[in-house]
Amino acid sequence: MEKKLIALLCSAVLTASSLSLAEACTRITYATTDNVVVTGRNMDWDKDDNLKLHIMPRHAQRSSDGKHPFSWTAKYGSVMAYSFNGSVANSGMNEKGLQADLLYLGEGSYADASSAEKTLEARKFIQYVLDNFGTVSEAETALKGEALNMVNTAPTAGLHYMVTDKSGENIIIEIFGGKLKIHPKKGNAVMTNDPNYEAMSKIYDYYREKDLSRNMPGSPHSVDRFMRAAGWLEQLSSEKVNDFINLVPDEDFAMQAKMSVLSVMRNVSTPFAITTERNPENSTTVWRGVSDLKNQVMMFDLAGSPTTVWVDLKKIDFDEGERVLSLSDGRIKHGDVTEQFLPVAG
């Protein structure tokens, strides 16, 4: 049994080591016993990803791509983090406290864009989910019952997703041959990049038996980041820590949880402005996102700035038009930036 497991580990690690330059990013969910659910997401890239936050109004009309596109009306408003000049919706939360993020997965594969079934561009999937669903259960039921073909017309690298709601339910979604493969996960959860979720889970089981608190791998590699994030998650306190709570504004447990998640995301980050000449897989962590689903706050820790900013979804009127705020313009912003969004030009 041990030999078979070691063979699986070697195979998975070899698969993961063959990733392209896009290999990057980490996503976690931290669910506490106090009904506080916080997610964390790192964006690792080899250059500025041109991060812009968009307030996406409810009732907006949207459409998909491919040979057989379809349309929908947004049931819920959301705040989206768009990268690459608006071409990829890579993180977001809707007004129901549903959070969704995409990461690179080299093993992913898409459907032919000429598929007879209705087609959805993979880079628009997060917006589709946040527009239409208020909970993970709703999303899972609908996605399992819908004949969606995920296509790649951009082109976009292979992708996978994690969707989390304020009850602490998660689904990890992978794309193989254009079809969605859905993995439910309650409570704490981790997603990085290759290998696929089933293979990564077996590697995690192996490390966990060896006591991750003492044997965390330390490189920027996808498998190592997964194990490190999972190992720290296992050690986070699910209640107030009296020795430190006086350091937290208003001694608020939700803030303690956000800071705990932010510290984990910093631990699995890659240093700012590194060179990738020696190892193209080691991309800079450009920004870190931390979302409090119960209180509907999205926080962004910008690697190139000495400050952290946040958006409070409870303060947003989602019946107004689309608005945008650049977090990639080199200007120092700090604190609550909810009121700093401007209408989208044109």
Coordinates of C-alpha atoms in Angstrom, one line a residue:
M1 CA 0.0 0.0 0.0
E2 CA 2.8 2.4 0.9
K3 CA 4.6 1.7 -2.3
K4 CA 1.5 2.3 -4.4
L5 CA 0.9 5.6 -2.5
I6 CA 4.5 6.7 -3.1
A7 CA 4.1 5.9 -6.8
L8 CA 1.0 8.0 -6.9
L9 CA 2.8 10.9 -5.3
C10 CA 5.7 10.7 -7.7
S11 CA 3.3 10.6 -10.7
A12 CA 1.3 13.6 -9.4
V13 CA 4.4 15.6 -8.6
L14 CA 5.9 14.9 -12.1
T15 CA 2.6 16.1 -13.7
A16 CA 2.6 19.2 -11.6
S17 CA 6.3 20.0 -12.3
S18 CA 5.5 20.2 -16.1
L19 CA 3.4 23.3 -15.7
S20 CA 3.7 26.4 -17.9
L21 CA 4.5 29.9 -17.0
A22 CA 0.9 30.4 -15.8
E23 CA 1.3 28.0 -12.9
A24 CA 0.3 30.1 -9.9
C25 CA -2.3 31.1 -7.3
T26 CA -3.8 29.7 -4.1
R27 CA -7.4 29.7 -2.8
I28 CA -8.6 28.7 0.7
T29 CA -11.7 28.6 2.8
Y30 CA -11.6 29.0 6.6
A31 CA -14.9 28.1 8.3
T32 CA -15.2 28.7 12.0
T33 CA -17.6 27.4 14.7
D34 CA -18.9 31.0 15.1
N35 CA -20.5 31.0 11.6
V36 CA -17.7 33.2 10.3
V37 CA -16.5 32.0 6.9
V38 CA -13.5 33.7 5.3
T39 CA -11.9 32.9 1.9
G40 CA -8.4 33.8 0.7
R41 CA -7.0 34.0 -2.8
N42 CA -3.5 34.9 -4.1
M43 CA -3.0 36.1 -7.7
D44 CA 0.5 35.1 -8.8
W45 CA 1.7 36.3 -12.2
D46 CA 4.8 37.3 -14.0
K47 CA 3.7 40.9 -14.5
D48 CA 1.0 43.4 -13.5
D49 CA -2.4 41.8 -14.1
N50 CA -4.1 45.2 -14.4
L51 CA -6.5 44.5 -11.5
K52 CA -9.8 46.5 -11.6
L53 CA -12.8 46.0 -9.4
H54 CA -16.2 46.3 -11.0
I55 CA -19.5 46.7 -9.3
M56 CA -21.8 44.6 -11.5
P57 CA -25.5 45.6 -11.1
R58 CA -28.4 43.2 -10.6
H59 CA -30.9 42.8 -13.5
A60 CA -28.1 43.3 -16.1
Q61 CA -28.3 41.4 -19.4
R62 CA -25.4 39.0 -20.1
S63 CA -24.5 36.6 -22.8
S64 CA -22.0 33.8 -23.4
D65 CA -19.7 33.0 -26.3
G66 CA -19.1 30.2 -28.8
K67 CA -21.2 28.8 -31.6
H68 CA -24.2 28.3 -29.4
P69 CA -24.3 31.2 -27.0
F70 CA -27.1 31.9 -24.6
S71 CA -28.3 34.9 -22.5
W72 CA -29.3 35.5 -18.9
T73 CA -30.4 38.3 -16.6
A74 CA -28.4 38.8 -13.4
K75 CA -30.5 38.0 -10.4
Y76 CA -27.8 39.3 -8.0
G77 CA -25.4 42.2 -8.0
S78 CA -21.7 41.5 -7.4
V79 CA -18.3 42.9 -7.0
M80 CA -15.8 41.4 -9.5
A81 CA -12.0 41.5 -9.7
Y82 CA -11.2 41.6 -13.4
S83 CA -7.7 41.0 -14.6
F84 CA -5.9 41.6 -18.0
N85 CA -7.9 44.7 -19.0
G86 CA -11.2 43.2 -18.2
S87 CA -10.8 40.0 -20.2
V88 CA -10.9 37.6 -17.2
A89 CA -13.3 37.7 -14.2
N90 CA -11.0 36.0 -11.8
S91 CA -12.6 36.6 -8.3
G92 CA -15.9 37.9 -7.0
M93 CA -18.6 38.0 -4.4
N94 CA -22.3 38.6 -4.9
E95 CA -24.8 40.3 -2.6
K96 CA -25.8 37.0 -1.1
G97 CA -22.3 36.3 0.2
L98 CA -21.4 33.8 -2.5
Q99 CA -17.7 33.9 -3.3
A100 CA -16.1 32.4 -6.5
D101 CA -12.5 32.3 -7.7
L102 CA -10.7 30.8 -10.7
L103 CA -7.2 29.4 -10.8
Y104 CA -5.0 27.9 -13.4
L105 CA -5.2 24.1 -14.0
G106 CA -2.9 22.8 -16.7
E107 CA -4.8 19.5 -16.9
G108 CA -8.1 21.2 -17.8
S109 CA -9.5 20.8 -21.3
Y110 CA -12.3 22.5 -23.2
A111 CA -15.0 21.5 -25.6
D112 CA -14.9 22.3 -29.3
A113 CA -16.4 25.8 -29.7
S114 CA -18.7 24.4 -32.4
S115 CA -20.4 22.1 -29.9
A116 CA -24.1 21.6 -30.5
E117 CA -24.9 22.2 -26.8
K118 CA -25.0 25.8 -25.4
T119 CA -21.5 27.1 -24.8
L120 CA -20.0 29.3 -22.1
E121 CA -16.6 30.9 -22.2
A122 CA -14.5 29.6 -19.2
R123 CA -13.3 33.1 -18.3
K124 CA -17.0 34.2 -17.9
F125 CA -18.0 31.3 -15.6
I126 CA -17.5 33.1 -12.3
Q127 CA -19.7 36.0 -13.5
Y128 CA -22.4 33.4 -14.6
V129 CA -22.3 31.7 -11.2
L130 CA -22.5 34.9 -9.1
D131 CA -25.2 36.4 -11.3
N132 CA -27.5 33.4 -10.9
F133 CA -27.0 31.6 -7.6
G134 CA -27.2 32.6 -3.9
T135 CA -25.8 29.4 -2.3
V136 CA -23.4 26.6 -3.2
S137 CA -26.4 24.1 -3.1
E138 CA -28.2 26.1 -5.7
A139 CA -25.2 26.4 -7.9
E140 CA -24.3 22.7 -7.6
T141 CA -27.9 21.5 -8.4
A142 CA -28.2 23.8 -11.4
L143 CA -24.8 23.1 -12.8
K144 CA -25.2 19.3 -12.6
G145 CA -28.5 19.5 -14.4
E146 CA -27.5 21.9 -17.1
A147 CA -25.9 20.8 -20.4
L148 CA -23.2 23.4 -20.5
N149 CA -20.2 23.1 -22.7
M150 CA -17.2 25.1 -21.5
V151 CA -15.2 26.6 -24.3
N152 CA -12.0 28.6 -24.8
T153 CA -12.2 31.2 -27.5
A154 CA -9.9 33.8 -25.9
P155 CA -7.6 31.7 -25.7
T156 CA -7.5 31.1 -22.0
A157 CA -5.3 28.6 -20.1
G158 CA -6.8 25.6 -18.4
L159 CA -8.9 26.7 -15.4
H160 CA -10.6 25.4 -12.3
Y161 CA -12.8 27.1 -9.7
M162 CA -13.8 27.2 -6.1
V163 CA -17.2 28.5 -5.0
T164 CA -18.1 29.1 -1.3
D165 CA -21.1 30.4 0.5
K166 CA -21.6 31.9 4.0
S167 CA -22.6 28.6 5.5
G168 CA -19.1 27.2 4.7
E169 CA -20.1 25.0 1.8
N170 CA -17.7 24.7 -1.1
I171 CA -17.6 23.2 -4.5
I172 CA -14.3 22.8 -6.5
I173 CA -15.1 22.7 -10.2
E174 CA -12.8 21.3 -12.9
I175 CA -13.2 21.3 -16.7
F176 CA -12.4 18.1 -18.6
G177 CA -13.4 17.9 -22.3
G178 CA -15.6 20.9 -21.7
K179 CA -17.7 19.2 -19.0
L180 CA -17.8 20.3 -15.4
K181 CA -16.5 17.9 -12.7
I182 CA -17.8 19.0 -9.3
H183 CA -16.2 18.1 -5.9
P184 CA -18.3 19.2 -2.8
K185 CA -16.3 20.1 0.3
K186 CA -17.7 21.3 3.6
G187 CA -15.7 23.7 5.8
N188 CA -12.0 24.3 5.4
A189 CA -10.8 23.8 1.9
V190 CA -7.7 24.5 -0.3
M191 CA -7.1 24.7 -4.0
T192 CA -3.9 25.5 -5.9
N193 CA -3.0 24.3 -9.3
D194 CA -2.0 20.9 -10.8
P195 CA -2.5 18.0 -10.2
N196 CA -6.3 17.7 -10.3
Y197 CA -8.3 17.7 -7.1
E198 CA -8.6 14.0 -6.6
A199 CA -4.8 13.4 -7.0
M200 CA -4.0 16.4 -4.8
S201 CA -6.4 15.1 -2.1
K202 CA -4.5 11.8 -2.0
I203 CA -1.2 13.6 -1.6
Y204 CA -2.7 15.7 1.2
D205 CA -3.8 12.5 3.0
Y206 CA -0.2 11.2 2.8
Y207 CA 1.3 14.4 4.2
R208 CA -1.4 14.6 6.9
E209 CA -0.4 11.2 8.2
K210 CA 3.1 12.6 8.6
D211 CA 1.8 15.6 10.7
L212 CA 1.7 18.6 8.5
S213 CA 2.3 20.9 11.5
R214 CA 5.8 19.6 11.6
N215 CA 6.4 18.6 8.0
M216 CA 5.2 21.4 5.7
P217 CA 6.9 21.6 2.3
G218 CA 8.3 25.0 1.7
S219 CA 8.7 25.7 -2.1
P220 CA 6.4 27.8 -4.3
H221 CA 5.4 24.6 -6.1
S222 CA 1.7 24.0 -6.5
V223 CA 1.7 20.9 -4.3
D224 CA 3.9 22.5 -1.6
R225 CA 1.6 25.6 -1.4
F226 CA -1.5 23.3 -1.1
M227 CA 0.1 21.4 1.8
R228 CA 1.4 24.5 3.5
A229 CA -2.0 26.2 3.3
A230 CA -3.8 23.1 4.5
G231 CA -1.3 22.6 7.3
W232 CA -1.8 26.2 8.6
L233 CA -5.6 26.0 8.2
E234 CA -5.6 23.0 10.5
Q235 CA -3.9 25.1 13.2
L236 CA -6.0 28.3 13.0
S237 CA -8.2 28.9 16.1
S238 CA -11.9 28.7 15.5
E239 CA -12.6 31.1 18.5
K240 CA -11.1 34.3 19.9
V241 CA -7.5 34.0 21.0
N242 CA -7.2 36.0 24.2
D243 CA -3.5 36.5 23.9
F244 CA -3.9 38.4 20.6
I245 CA -7.5 39.7 20.4
N246 CA -6.5 43.0 22.0
L247 CA -4.5 43.7 18.8
V248 CA -7.7 43.3 16.7
P249 CA -9.9 46.4 16.1
D250 CA -12.9 46.2 18.4
E251 CA -11.7 42.8 19.5
D252 CA -13.9 41.5 16.7
F253 CA -13.6 37.7 16.0
A254 CA -14.5 38.2 12.3
M255 CA -11.5 40.6 12.0
Q256 CA -9.3 38.0 13.7
A257 CA -10.4 35.4 11.2
K258 CA -9.7 37.7 8.3
M259 CA -6.2 38.5 9.6
S260 CA -5.6 34.8 10.2
V261 CA -6.5 34.0 6.6
L262 CA -4.4 37.0 5.3
S263 CA -1.4 35.6 7.3
V264 CA -1.8 32.2 5.6
M265 CA -2.1 33.8 2.2
R266 CA 1.1 35.7 2.8
N267 CA 2.8 32.5 3.9
V268 CA 2.0 30.9 0.6
S269 CA 3.0 34.0 -1.4
T270 CA 5.9 34.5 -3.7
P271 CA 8.0 37.6 -3.1
F272 CA 7.2 40.8 -4.9
A273 CA 9.1 41.7 -8.2
I274 CA 11.2 38.5 -8.4
T275 CA 12.9 37.6 -11.6
T276 CA 11.6 34.5 -13.4
E277 CA 14.7 33.9 -15.5
R278 CA 15.9 31.0 -13.4
N279 CA 12.5 29.5 -12.7
P280 CA 9.5 30.7 -14.8
E281 CA 7.1 28.9 -12.5
N282 CA 7.9 31.3 -9.6
S283 CA 5.6 34.2 -10.4
T284 CA 5.2 37.2 -8.1
T285 CA 2.2 37.3 -5.9
V286 CA 0.7 40.5 -7.3
W287 CA -2.2 40.7 -4.8
R288 CA -4.1 38.8 -2.1
G289 CA -7.8 38.8 -1.7
V290 CA -9.6 38.0 1.6
S291 CA -13.4 37.9 1.8
D292 CA -15.7 37.8 4.8
L293 CA -18.8 36.1 3.5
K294 CA -21.0 36.7 6.5
N295 CA -20.3 40.4 6.7
Q296 CA -19.9 40.7 2.9
V297 CA -16.6 42.5 2.9
M298 CA -13.9 41.9 0.2
M299 CA -10.3 43.0 1.2
F300 CA -7.3 43.4 -1.1
D301 CA -3.7 43.3 0.1
L302 CA -1.7 44.8 -2.8
A303 CA 1.9 43.5 -3.0
G304 CA 3.2 46.8 -4.5
S305 CA 1.6 49.0 -1.9
P306 CA 2.1 49.4 1.9
T307 CA -1.7 49.4 2.5
T308 CA -4.7 47.2 2.4
V309 CA -8.1 48.2 1.0
W310 CA -11.6 46.8 1.3
V311 CA -15.1 47.0 -0.3
D312 CA -18.3 46.7 1.8
L313 CA -21.0 45.1 -0.3
K314 CA -23.7 46.1 2.2
K315 CA -23.1 49.8 1.3
I316 CA -23.6 49.3 -2.5
D317 CA -26.8 50.0 -4.4
F318 CA -26.8 47.2 -7.0
D319 CA -29.6 48.8 -8.9
E320 CA -27.2 51.5 -10.2
G321 CA -25.1 51.0 -13.3
E322 CA -21.7 49.3 -13.6
R323 CA -18.8 51.1 -11.8
V324 CA -15.1 50.5 -11.7
L325 CA -12.1 51.1 -9.5
S326 CA -8.5 50.4 -10.6
L327 CA -6.2 48.9 -8.0
S328 CA -3.4 48.7 -10.5
D329 CA -2.6 52.3 -11.1
G330 CA 0.3 52.7 -8.7
R331 CA -1.6 55.2 -6.5
I332 CA -1.7 54.5 -2.8
K333 CA -5.2 53.7 -1.6
H334 CA -6.1 52.6 1.9
G335 CA -9.1 51.6 4.0
D336 CA -12.7 51.4 2.8
V337 CA -12.8 52.3 -1.0
T338 CA -16.5 51.4 -1.5
E339 CA -17.4 55.0 -2.3
Q340 CA -14.4 55.5 -4.8
F341 CA -15.9 53.5 -7.7
L342 CA -16.6 55.6 -10.9
P343 CA -19.1 54.9 -13.7
V344 CA -17.7 52.8 -16.5
A345 CA -16.9 55.1 -19.4
G346 CA -19.3 54.8 -22.4

